[in-house]
Tab-separated table of C-alpha atoms and ligand atoms in Angstrom:
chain	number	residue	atom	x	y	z
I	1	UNK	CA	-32.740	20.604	-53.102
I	2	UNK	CA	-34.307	21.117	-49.622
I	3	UNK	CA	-36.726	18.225	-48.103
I	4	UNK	CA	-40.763	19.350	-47.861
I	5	UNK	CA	-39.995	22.902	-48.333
I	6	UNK	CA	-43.310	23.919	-49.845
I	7	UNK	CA	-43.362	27.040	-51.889
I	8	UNK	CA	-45.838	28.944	-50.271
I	9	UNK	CA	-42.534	29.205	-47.314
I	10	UNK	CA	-40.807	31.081	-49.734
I	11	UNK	CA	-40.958	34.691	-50.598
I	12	UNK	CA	-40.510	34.694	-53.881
I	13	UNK	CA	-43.442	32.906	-53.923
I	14	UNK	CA	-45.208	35.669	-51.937
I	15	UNK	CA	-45.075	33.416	-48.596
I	16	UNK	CA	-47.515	34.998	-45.941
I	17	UNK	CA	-45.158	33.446	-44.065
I	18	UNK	CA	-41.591	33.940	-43.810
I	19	UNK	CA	-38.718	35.753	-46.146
I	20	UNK	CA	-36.315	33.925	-48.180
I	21	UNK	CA	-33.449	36.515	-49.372
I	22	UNK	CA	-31.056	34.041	-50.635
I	23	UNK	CA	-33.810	32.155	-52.368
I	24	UNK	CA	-35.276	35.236	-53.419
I	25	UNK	CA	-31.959	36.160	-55.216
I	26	UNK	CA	-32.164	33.113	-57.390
I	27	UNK	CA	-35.691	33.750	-58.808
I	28	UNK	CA	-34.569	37.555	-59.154
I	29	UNK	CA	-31.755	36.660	-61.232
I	30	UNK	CA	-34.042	33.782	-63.292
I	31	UNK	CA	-37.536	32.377	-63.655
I	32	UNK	CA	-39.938	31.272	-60.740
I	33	UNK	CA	-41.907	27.749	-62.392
I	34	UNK	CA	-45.494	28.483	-60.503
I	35	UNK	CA	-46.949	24.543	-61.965
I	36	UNK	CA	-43.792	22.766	-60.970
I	37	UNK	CA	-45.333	19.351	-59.273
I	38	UNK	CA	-44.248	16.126	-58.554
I	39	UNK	CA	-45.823	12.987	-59.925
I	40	UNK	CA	-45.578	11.263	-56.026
I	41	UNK	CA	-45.701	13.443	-53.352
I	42	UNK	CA	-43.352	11.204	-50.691
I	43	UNK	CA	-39.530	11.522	-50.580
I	44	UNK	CA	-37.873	9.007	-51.858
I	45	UNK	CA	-39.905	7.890	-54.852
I	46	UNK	CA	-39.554	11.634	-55.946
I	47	UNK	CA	-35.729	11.400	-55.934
I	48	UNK	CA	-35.427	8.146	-57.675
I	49	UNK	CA	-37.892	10.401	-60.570
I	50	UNK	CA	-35.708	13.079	-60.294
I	51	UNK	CA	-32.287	11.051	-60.742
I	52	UNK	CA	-33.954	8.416	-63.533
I	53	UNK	CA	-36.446	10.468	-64.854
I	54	UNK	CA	-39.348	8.397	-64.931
I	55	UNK	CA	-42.501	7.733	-62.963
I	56	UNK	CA	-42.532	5.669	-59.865
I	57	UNK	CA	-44.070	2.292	-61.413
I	58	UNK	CA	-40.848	2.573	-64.132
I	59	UNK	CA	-38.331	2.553	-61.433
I	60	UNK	CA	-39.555	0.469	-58.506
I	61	UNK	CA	-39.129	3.543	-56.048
I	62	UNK	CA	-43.241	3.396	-55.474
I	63	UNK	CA	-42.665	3.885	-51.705
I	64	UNK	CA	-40.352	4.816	-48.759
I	65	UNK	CA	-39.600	1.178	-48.194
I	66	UNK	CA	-38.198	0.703	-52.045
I	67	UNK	CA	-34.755	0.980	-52.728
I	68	UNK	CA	-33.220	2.287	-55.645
I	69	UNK	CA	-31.324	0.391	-57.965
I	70	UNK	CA	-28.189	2.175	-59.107
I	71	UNK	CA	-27.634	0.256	-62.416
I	72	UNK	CA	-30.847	1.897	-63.446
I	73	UNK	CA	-29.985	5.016	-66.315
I	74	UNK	CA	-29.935	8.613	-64.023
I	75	UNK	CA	-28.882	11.796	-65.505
I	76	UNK	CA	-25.481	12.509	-63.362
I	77	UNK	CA	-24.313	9.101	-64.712
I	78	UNK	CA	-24.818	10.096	-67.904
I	79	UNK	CA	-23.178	14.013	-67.395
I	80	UNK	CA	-20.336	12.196	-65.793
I	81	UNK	CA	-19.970	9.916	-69.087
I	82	UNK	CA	-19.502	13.475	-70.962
I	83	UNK	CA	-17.025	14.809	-68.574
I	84	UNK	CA	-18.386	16.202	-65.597
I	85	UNK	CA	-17.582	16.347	-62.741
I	86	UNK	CA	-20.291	14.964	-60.445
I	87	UNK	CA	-21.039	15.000	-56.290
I	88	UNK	CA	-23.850	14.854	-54.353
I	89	UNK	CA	-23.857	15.305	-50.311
I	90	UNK	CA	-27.015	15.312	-47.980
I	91	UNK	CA	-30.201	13.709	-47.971
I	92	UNK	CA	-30.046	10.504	-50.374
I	93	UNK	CA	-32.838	8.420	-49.096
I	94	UNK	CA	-32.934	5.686	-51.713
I	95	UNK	CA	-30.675	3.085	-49.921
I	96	UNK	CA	-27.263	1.335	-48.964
I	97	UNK	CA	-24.616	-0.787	-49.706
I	98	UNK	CA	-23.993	-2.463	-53.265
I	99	UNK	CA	-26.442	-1.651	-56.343
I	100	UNK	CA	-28.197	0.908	-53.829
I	101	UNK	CA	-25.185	3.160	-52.740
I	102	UNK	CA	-25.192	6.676	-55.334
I	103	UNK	CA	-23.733	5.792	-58.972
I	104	UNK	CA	-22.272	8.632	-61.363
I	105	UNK	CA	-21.013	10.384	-58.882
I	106	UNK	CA	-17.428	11.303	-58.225
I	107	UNK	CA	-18.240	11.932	-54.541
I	108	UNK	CA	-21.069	10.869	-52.502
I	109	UNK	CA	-21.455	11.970	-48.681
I	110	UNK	CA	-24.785	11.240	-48.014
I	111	UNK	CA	-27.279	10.690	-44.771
I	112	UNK	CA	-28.175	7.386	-43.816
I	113	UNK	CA	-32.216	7.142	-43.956
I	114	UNK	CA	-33.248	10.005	-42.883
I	115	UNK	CA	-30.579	11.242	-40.760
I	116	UNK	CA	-30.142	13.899	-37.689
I	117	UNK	CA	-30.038	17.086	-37.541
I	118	UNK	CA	-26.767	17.932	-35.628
I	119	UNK	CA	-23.497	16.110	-35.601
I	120	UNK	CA	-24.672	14.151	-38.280
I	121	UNK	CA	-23.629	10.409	-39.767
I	122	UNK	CA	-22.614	10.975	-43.126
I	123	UNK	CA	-21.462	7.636	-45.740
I	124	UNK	CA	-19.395	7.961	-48.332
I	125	UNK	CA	-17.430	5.473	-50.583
I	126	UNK	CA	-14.467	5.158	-47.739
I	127	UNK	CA	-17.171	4.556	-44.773
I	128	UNK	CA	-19.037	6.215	-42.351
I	129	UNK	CA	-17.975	9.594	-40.294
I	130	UNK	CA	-19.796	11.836	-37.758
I	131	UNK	CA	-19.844	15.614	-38.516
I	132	UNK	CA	-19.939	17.972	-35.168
I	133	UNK	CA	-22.497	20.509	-35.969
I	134	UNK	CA	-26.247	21.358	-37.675
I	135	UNK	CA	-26.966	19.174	-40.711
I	136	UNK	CA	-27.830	22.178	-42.937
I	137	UNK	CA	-24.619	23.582	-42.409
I	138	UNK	CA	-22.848	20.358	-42.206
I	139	UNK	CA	-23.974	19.656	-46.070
I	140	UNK	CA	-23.158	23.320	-47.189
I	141	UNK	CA	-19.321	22.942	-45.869
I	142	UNK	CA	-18.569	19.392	-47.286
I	143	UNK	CA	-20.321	21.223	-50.728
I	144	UNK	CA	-18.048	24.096	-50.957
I	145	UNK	CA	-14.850	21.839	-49.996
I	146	UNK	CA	-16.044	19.629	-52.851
I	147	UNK	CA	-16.128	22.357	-55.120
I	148	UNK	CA	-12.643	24.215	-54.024
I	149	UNK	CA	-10.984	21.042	-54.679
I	150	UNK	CA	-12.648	20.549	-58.269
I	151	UNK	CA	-10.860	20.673	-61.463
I	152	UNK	CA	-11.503	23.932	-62.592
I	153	UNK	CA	-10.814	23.565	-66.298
I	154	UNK	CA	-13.642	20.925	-66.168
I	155	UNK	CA	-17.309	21.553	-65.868
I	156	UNK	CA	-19.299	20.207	-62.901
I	157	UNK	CA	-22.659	19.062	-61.214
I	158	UNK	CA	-23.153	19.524	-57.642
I	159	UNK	CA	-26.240	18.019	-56.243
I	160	UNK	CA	-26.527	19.742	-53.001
I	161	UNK	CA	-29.284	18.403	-50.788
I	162	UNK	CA	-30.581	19.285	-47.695
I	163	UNK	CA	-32.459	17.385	-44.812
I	164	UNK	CA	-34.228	20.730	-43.783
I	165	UNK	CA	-36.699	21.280	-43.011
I	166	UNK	CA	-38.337	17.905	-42.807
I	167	UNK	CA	-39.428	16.234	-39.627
I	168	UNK	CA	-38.919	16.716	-36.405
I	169	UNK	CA	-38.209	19.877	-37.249
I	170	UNK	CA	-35.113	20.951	-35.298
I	171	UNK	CA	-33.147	24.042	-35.838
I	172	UNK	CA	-30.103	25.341	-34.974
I	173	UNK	CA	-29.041	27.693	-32.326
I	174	UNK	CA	-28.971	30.573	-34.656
I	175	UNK	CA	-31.951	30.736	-35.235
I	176	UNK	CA	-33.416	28.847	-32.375
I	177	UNK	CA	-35.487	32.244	-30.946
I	178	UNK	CA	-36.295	33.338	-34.566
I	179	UNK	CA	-40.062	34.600	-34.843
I	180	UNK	CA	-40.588	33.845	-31.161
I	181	UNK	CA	-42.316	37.243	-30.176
I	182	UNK	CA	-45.082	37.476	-32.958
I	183	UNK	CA	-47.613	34.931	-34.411
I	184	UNK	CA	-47.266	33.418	-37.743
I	185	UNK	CA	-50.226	33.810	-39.919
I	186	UNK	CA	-52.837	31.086	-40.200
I	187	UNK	CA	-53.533	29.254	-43.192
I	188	UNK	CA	-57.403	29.582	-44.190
I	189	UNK	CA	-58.097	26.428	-43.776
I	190	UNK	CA	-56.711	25.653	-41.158
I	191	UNK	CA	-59.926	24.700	-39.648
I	192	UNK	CA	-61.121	23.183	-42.285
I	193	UNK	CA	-63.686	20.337	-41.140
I	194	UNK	CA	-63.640	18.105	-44.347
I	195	UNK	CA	-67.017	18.089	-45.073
I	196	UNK	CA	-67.663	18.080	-49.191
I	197	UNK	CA	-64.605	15.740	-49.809
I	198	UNK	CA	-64.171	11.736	-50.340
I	199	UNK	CA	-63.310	10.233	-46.849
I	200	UNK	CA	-59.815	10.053	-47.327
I	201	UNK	CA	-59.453	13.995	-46.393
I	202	UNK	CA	-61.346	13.037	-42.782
I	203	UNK	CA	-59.524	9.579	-42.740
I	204	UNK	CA	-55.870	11.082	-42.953
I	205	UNK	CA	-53.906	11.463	-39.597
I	206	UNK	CA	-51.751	14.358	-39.929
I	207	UNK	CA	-53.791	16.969	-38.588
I	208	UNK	CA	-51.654	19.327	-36.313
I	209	UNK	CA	-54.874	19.757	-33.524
I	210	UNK	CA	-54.268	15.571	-32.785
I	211	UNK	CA	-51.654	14.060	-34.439
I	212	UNK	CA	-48.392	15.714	-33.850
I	213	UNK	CA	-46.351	14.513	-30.712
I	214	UNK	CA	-44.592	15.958	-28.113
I	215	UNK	CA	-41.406	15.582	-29.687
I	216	UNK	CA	-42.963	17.404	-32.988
I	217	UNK	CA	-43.896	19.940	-30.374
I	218	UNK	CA	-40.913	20.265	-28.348
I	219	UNK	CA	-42.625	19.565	-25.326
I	220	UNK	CA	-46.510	18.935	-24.242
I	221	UNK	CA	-49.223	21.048	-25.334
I	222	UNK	CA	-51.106	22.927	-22.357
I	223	UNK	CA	-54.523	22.493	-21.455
I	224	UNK	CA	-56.502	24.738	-23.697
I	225	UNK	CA	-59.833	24.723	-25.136
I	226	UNK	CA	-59.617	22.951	-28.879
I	227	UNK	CA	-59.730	25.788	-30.923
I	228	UNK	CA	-57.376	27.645	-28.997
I	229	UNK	CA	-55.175	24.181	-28.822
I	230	UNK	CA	-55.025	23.994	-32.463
I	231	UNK	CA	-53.859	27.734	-32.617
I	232	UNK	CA	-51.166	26.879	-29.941
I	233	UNK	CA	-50.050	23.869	-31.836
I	234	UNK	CA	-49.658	25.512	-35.076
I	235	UNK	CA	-47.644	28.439	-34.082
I	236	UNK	CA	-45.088	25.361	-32.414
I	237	UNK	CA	-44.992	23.597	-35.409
I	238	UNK	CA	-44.580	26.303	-38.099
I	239	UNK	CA	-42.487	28.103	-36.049
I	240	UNK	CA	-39.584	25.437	-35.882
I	241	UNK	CA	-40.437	24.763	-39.489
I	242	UNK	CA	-39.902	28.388	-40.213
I	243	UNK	CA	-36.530	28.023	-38.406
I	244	UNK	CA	-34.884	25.436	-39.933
I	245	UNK	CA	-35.871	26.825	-43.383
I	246	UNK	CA	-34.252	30.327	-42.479
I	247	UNK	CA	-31.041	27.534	-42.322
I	248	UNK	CA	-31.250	26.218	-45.502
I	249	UNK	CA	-31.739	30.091	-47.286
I	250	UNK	CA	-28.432	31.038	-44.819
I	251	UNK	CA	-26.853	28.270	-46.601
I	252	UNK	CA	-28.299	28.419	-50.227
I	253	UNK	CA	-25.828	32.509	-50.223
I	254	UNK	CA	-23.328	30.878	-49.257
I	255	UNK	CA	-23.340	28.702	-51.873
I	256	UNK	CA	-24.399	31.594	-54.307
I	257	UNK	CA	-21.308	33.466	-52.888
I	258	UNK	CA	-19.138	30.928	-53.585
I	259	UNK	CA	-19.987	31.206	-57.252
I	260	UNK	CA	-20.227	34.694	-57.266
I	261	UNK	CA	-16.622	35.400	-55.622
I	262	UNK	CA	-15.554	32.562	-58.041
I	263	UNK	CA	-16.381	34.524	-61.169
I	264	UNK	CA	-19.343	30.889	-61.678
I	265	UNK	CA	-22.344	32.844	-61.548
I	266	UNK	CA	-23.122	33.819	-65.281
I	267	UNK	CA	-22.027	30.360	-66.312
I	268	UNK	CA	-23.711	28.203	-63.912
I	269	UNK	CA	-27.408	26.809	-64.001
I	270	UNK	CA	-28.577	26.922	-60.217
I	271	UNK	CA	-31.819	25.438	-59.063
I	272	UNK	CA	-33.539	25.521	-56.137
I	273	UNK	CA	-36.430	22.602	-55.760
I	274	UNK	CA	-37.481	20.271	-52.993
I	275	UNK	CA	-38.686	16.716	-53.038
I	276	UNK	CA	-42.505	17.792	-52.656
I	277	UNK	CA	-44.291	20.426	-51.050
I	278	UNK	CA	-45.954	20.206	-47.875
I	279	UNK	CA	-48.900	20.986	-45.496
I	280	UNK	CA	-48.479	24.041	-43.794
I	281	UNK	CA	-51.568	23.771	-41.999
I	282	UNK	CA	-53.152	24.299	-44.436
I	283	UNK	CA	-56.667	21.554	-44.675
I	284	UNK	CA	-55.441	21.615	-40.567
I	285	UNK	CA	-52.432	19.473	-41.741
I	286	UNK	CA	-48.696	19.027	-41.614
I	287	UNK	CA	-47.084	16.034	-44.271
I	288	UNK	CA	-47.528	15.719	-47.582
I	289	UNK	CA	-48.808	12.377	-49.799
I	290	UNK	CA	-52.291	14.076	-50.929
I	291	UNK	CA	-52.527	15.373	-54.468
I	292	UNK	CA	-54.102	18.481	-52.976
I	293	UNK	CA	-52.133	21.270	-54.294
I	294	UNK	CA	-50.092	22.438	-51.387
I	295	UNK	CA	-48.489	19.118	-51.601
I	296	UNK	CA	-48.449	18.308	-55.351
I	297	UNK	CA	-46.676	21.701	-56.144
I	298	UNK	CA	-42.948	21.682	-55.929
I	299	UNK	CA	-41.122	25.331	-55.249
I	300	UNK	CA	-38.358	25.458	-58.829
I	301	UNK	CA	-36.078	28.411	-58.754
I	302	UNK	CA	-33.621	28.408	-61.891
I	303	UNK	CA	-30.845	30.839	-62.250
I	304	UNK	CA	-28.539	31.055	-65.554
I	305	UNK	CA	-27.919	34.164	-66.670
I	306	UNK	CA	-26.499	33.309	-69.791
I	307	UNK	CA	-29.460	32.418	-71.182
I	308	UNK	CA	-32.549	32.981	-68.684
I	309	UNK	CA	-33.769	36.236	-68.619
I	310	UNK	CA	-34.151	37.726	-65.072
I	311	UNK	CA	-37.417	37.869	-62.913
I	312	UNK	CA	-39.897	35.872	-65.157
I	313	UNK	CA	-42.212	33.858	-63.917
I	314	UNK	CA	-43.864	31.204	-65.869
I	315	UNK	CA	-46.970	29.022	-65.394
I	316	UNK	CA	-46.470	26.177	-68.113
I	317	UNK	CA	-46.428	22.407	-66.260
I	318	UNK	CA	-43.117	21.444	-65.365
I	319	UNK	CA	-42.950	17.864	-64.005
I	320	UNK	CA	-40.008	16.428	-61.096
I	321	UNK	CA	-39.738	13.686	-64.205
I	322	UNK	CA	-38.801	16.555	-66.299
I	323	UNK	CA	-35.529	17.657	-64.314
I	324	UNK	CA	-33.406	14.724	-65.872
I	325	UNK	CA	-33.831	15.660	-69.571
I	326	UNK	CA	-33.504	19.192	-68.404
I	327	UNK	CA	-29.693	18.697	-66.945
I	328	UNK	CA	-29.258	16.741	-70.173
I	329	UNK	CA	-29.955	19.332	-72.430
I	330	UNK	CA	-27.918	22.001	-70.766
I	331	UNK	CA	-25.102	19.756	-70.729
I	332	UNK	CA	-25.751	19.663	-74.905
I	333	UNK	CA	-26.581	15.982	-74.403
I	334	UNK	CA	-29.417	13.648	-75.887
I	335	UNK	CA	-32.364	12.849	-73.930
I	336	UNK	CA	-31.877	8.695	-73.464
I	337	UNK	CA	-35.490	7.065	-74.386
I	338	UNK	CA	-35.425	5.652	-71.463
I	339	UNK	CA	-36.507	8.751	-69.778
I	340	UNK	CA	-39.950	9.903	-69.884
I	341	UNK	CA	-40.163	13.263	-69.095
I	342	UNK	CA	-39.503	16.385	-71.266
I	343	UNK	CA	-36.743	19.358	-71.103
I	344	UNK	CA	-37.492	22.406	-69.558
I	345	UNK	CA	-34.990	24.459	-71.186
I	346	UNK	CA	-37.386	26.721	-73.401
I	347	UNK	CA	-40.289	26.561	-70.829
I	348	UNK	CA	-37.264	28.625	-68.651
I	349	UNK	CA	-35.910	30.641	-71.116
I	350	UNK	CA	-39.578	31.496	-71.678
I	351	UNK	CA	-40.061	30.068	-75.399
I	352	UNK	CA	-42.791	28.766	-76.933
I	353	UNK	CA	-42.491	24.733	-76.811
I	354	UNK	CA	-44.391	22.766	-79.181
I	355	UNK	CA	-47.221	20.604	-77.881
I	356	UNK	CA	-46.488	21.252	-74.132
I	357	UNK	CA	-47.892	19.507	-71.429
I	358	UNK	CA	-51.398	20.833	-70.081
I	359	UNK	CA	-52.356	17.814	-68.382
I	360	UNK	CA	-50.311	15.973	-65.307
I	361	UNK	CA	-50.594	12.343	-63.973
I	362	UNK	CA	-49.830	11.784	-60.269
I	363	UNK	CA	-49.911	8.265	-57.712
I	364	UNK	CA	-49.420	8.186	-54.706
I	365	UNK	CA	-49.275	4.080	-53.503
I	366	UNK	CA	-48.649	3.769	-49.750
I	367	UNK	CA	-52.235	2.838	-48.986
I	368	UNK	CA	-52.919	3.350	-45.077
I	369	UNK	CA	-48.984	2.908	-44.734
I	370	UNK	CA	-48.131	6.306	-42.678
I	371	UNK	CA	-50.450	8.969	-41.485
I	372	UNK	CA	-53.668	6.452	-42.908
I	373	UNK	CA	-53.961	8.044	-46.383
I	374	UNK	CA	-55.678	6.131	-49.111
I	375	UNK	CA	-53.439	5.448	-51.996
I	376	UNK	CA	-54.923	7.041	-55.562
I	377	UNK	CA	-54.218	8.337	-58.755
I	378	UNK	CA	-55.820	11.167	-60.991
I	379	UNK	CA	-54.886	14.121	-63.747
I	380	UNK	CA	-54.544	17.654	-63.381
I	381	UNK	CA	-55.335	20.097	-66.190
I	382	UNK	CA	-54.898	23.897	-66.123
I	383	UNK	CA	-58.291	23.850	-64.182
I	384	UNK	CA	-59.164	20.968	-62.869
I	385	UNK	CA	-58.432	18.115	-60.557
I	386	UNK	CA	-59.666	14.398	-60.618
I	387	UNK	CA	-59.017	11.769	-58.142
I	388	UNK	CA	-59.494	8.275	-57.961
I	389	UNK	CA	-59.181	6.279	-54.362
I	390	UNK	CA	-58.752	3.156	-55.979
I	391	UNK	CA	-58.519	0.582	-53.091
I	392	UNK	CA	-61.349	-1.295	-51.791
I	393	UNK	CA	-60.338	-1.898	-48.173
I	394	UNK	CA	-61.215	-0.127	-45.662
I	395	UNK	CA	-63.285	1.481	-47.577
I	396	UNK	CA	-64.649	1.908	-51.410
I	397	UNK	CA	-63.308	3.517	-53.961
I	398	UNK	CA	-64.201	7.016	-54.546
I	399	UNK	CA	-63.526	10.130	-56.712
I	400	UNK	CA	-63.149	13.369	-56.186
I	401	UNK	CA	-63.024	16.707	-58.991
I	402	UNK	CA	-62.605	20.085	-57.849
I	403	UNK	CA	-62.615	23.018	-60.154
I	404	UNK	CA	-59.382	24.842	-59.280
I	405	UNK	CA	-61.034	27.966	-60.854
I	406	UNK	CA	-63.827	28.514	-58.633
I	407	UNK	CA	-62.282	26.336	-55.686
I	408	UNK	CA	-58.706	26.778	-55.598
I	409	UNK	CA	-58.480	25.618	-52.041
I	410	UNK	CA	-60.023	22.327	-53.012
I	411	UNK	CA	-62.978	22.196	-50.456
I	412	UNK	CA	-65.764	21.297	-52.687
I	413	UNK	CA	-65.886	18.065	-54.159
I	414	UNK	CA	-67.963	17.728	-57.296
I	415	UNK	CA	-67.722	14.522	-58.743
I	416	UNK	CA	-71.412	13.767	-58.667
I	417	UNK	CA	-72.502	17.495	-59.268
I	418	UNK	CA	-74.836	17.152	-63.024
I	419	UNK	CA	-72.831	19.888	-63.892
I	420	UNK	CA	-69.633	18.914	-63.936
I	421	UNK	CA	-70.750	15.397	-65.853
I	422	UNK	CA	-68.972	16.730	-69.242
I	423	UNK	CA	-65.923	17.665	-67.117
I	424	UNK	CA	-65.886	13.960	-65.321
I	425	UNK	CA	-66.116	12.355	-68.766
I	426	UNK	CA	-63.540	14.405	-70.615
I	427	UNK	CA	-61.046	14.076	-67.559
I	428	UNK	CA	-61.789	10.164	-67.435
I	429	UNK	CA	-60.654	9.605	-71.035
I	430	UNK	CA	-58.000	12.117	-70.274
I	431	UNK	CA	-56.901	9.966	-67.212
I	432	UNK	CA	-56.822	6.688	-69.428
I	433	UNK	CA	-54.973	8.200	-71.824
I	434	UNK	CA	-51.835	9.103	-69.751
I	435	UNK	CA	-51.613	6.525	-68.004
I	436	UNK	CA	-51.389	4.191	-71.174
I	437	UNK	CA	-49.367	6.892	-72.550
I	438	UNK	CA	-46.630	6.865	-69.045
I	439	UNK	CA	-47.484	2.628	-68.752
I	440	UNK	CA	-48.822	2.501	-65.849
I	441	UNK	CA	-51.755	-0.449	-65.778
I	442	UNK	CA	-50.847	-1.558	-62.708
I	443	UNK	CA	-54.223	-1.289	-60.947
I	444	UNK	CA	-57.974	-1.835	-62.379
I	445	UNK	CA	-59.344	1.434	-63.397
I	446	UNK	CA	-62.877	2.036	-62.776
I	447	UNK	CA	-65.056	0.993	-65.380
I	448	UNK	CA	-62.558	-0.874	-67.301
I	449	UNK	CA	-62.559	-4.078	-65.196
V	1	CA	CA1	-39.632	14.916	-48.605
């Protein structure tokens, strides 16, 4: 797992953008989920899904500032219960010291917070050591010594995850001068003007034309005219994004070397996700938060070759709350009720599973906290999108429905077009239903009091 790698940086996902070889080998070799989202589009409430496999307001990770609690039921406790051997090193995010250090793991060597990007702090269970060189590869050598030193006769799960390429955005020497000579595609809306939308779009500050600093930028911006500005500043910051994901897909074959030179490769399940996706200009933005697609979508790259067939692509919903149950299952283990998400094992093996999913629920809480979006909640079906800025303060509540069909890029709002009235309806009820259904009543809904 990388942090804010957004799919449309990867070319399996026919990126405009950059290649991915290493990651391109996985989804080769396996299935590429295309409606793989998250249900909270912010770090470390997605993790605490991930591990727990429930929704934000189930396991008091609702925002950066919540800490996980360890005692809570997580899927590598429960694999290391059966036998497993279980690690995880990199980006933890959810915590330290006591009930918040990682449980059901073996071996933890994990960042503190966020952590750097070279000669890295890492904690584990015997305290605190600095590692001389770049985090990326840092994480990928302490992964591979865990798994030389594993008991071989005993299965294992390696949670391997990656800082990269999340702000600030600094790569390593390697590939410090990669794509400097040419210019990297714009995004179409990268000028987008967000007229048509709810106020939150305008209200947001993470546009890359004013709100990225010089350290973002490696230095100040010259004095250009503002459309040519914006140009200049989006080649510096999706350049040195570009960079330090070129890092992570170095480091992703070595890892799938490891397991090919170890005879592991037909017997291991290998995925590739990240936390959330990400702006990539695109709207004019960089961050994430929205539950615009770019950052609602998740990459998910699964590899087993026992029992995945190779090169499929599938477009069924797959949820971060999902992943849990999924581990579970391959490990031949029972789904815990506690859980609330559903295995993906047939969705990747490409069978037909019973009453899937076809409708998603997503929150995102940290009203005005970072980068001044509005907290809100909504539903996505295979179509369509509803939103619901919820808070009063600083401004009133507001909706927003865009028909992915005819709008994929999500420019037109049209709550309060006639036309879509049977749409608003249906997607209302829809709304109240799954959020009954996943127990979140946390905040008046519209209309209900
Ligand atoms: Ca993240």
């Amino acid at each position: 797992m990388s942090d804010d790698h957004a799919a449309h940086a990867i070319g399996a996902y026919g990126s405009r953008i950059n290649t991915t070889p290493h990651l391109d080998r996985i989804a080769a070799g396996g299935v590429r989920l295309d409606n793989c989202f998250c249900t909270n589009s912010i770090c470390a409430p997605s993790r605490a899904t991930i591990l727990s496999g429930t929704y934000s307001h189930r396991n008091g990770v609702l925002t950066l500032d919540d800490r996980f609690d360890g005692r809570m039921l997580t899927f590598p406790q429960l694999l290391q219960q059966a036998g497993y051997q279980t690690a995880i090193v990199g980006k933890w995010h959810l915590g330290h010291g006591g009930i918040h250090d990682p449980t059901g793991f073996d071996y933890w060597n994990v960042l503190p917070g966020q952590g750097a990007y070279y000669d890295p702090v890492l904690i584990e269970a015997t305290g605190r050591t600095v590692h001389p060189g770049y985090a990326t590869d840092v994480i990928t050598d302490l992964s591979l010594e865990w798994l030389r030193r594993r008991d071989p006769a005993r299965p294992f799960l390696l949670m391997c995850h990656h800082k990269a390429p999340h702000r600030p955005w600094e790569p390593d020497a390697k590939h410090a001068h990669l794509y400097e000579d040419v210019d990297i595609p714009e995004p179409p809306t990268l000028n987008d003007d967000y007229s048509d939308r709810g106020r939150a779009a305008a209200a947001a500050r993470m546009r890359v034309d004013r709100d990225l600093t010089d350290r973002d930028l490696k230095g100040p911006a010259p004095d250009l005219p503002p459309e040519q500005l914006r140009a200049w500043k989006y080649q510096r910051y999706i350049k040195d994004y570009l960079r330090c994901v070129a890092s992570v897909d170095d480091n992703v074959g070595r890892l799938l070397q490891y397991l090919d030179a170890e005879g592991l490769a037909e017997d291991t399940l290998v995925v590739y996700t990240s936390d959330q996706g990400f702006f990539l200009g695109d709207h004019g933005w960089y961050d994430k938060r929205f539950f615009y697609e770019e950052s609602l979508r998740m990459p998910f790259l699964a590899r087993y070759p026992r029992e995945i067939p190779q090169g499929r692509t599938d477009a069924r919903f797959a949820l971060n709350v999902d992943f849990g149950p999924t581990f579970l299952d391959y490990a031949g283990l029972s789904v815990p009720p506690e859980m609330q998400g559903r295995s993906l094992r047939r969705v990747l093996r490409g069978e037909e599973e019973p009453n899937w999913q076809r409708s998603m629920y997503y929150r995102y809480f940290m009203h005005l906290a970072h980068h001044n979006v509005y907290a809100h909640y909504g539903v996505r079906t295979e179509r369509y999108k509803l939103i619901y800025y919820y808070e009063s303060q600083p401004e009133p509540q507001e909706w927003e429905l865009f028909d992915l069909q005819s709008d994929p890029q999500e420019l037109h709002n049209v709550y309060h077009d006639p036309g879509y009235a049977p749409v608003v309806a249906e997607l209302r009820a829809e709304l109240r239903r799954l959020r009954a259904e996943i127990g979140d009543g946390t905040n008046p809904f519209e209309g209900e009091g």
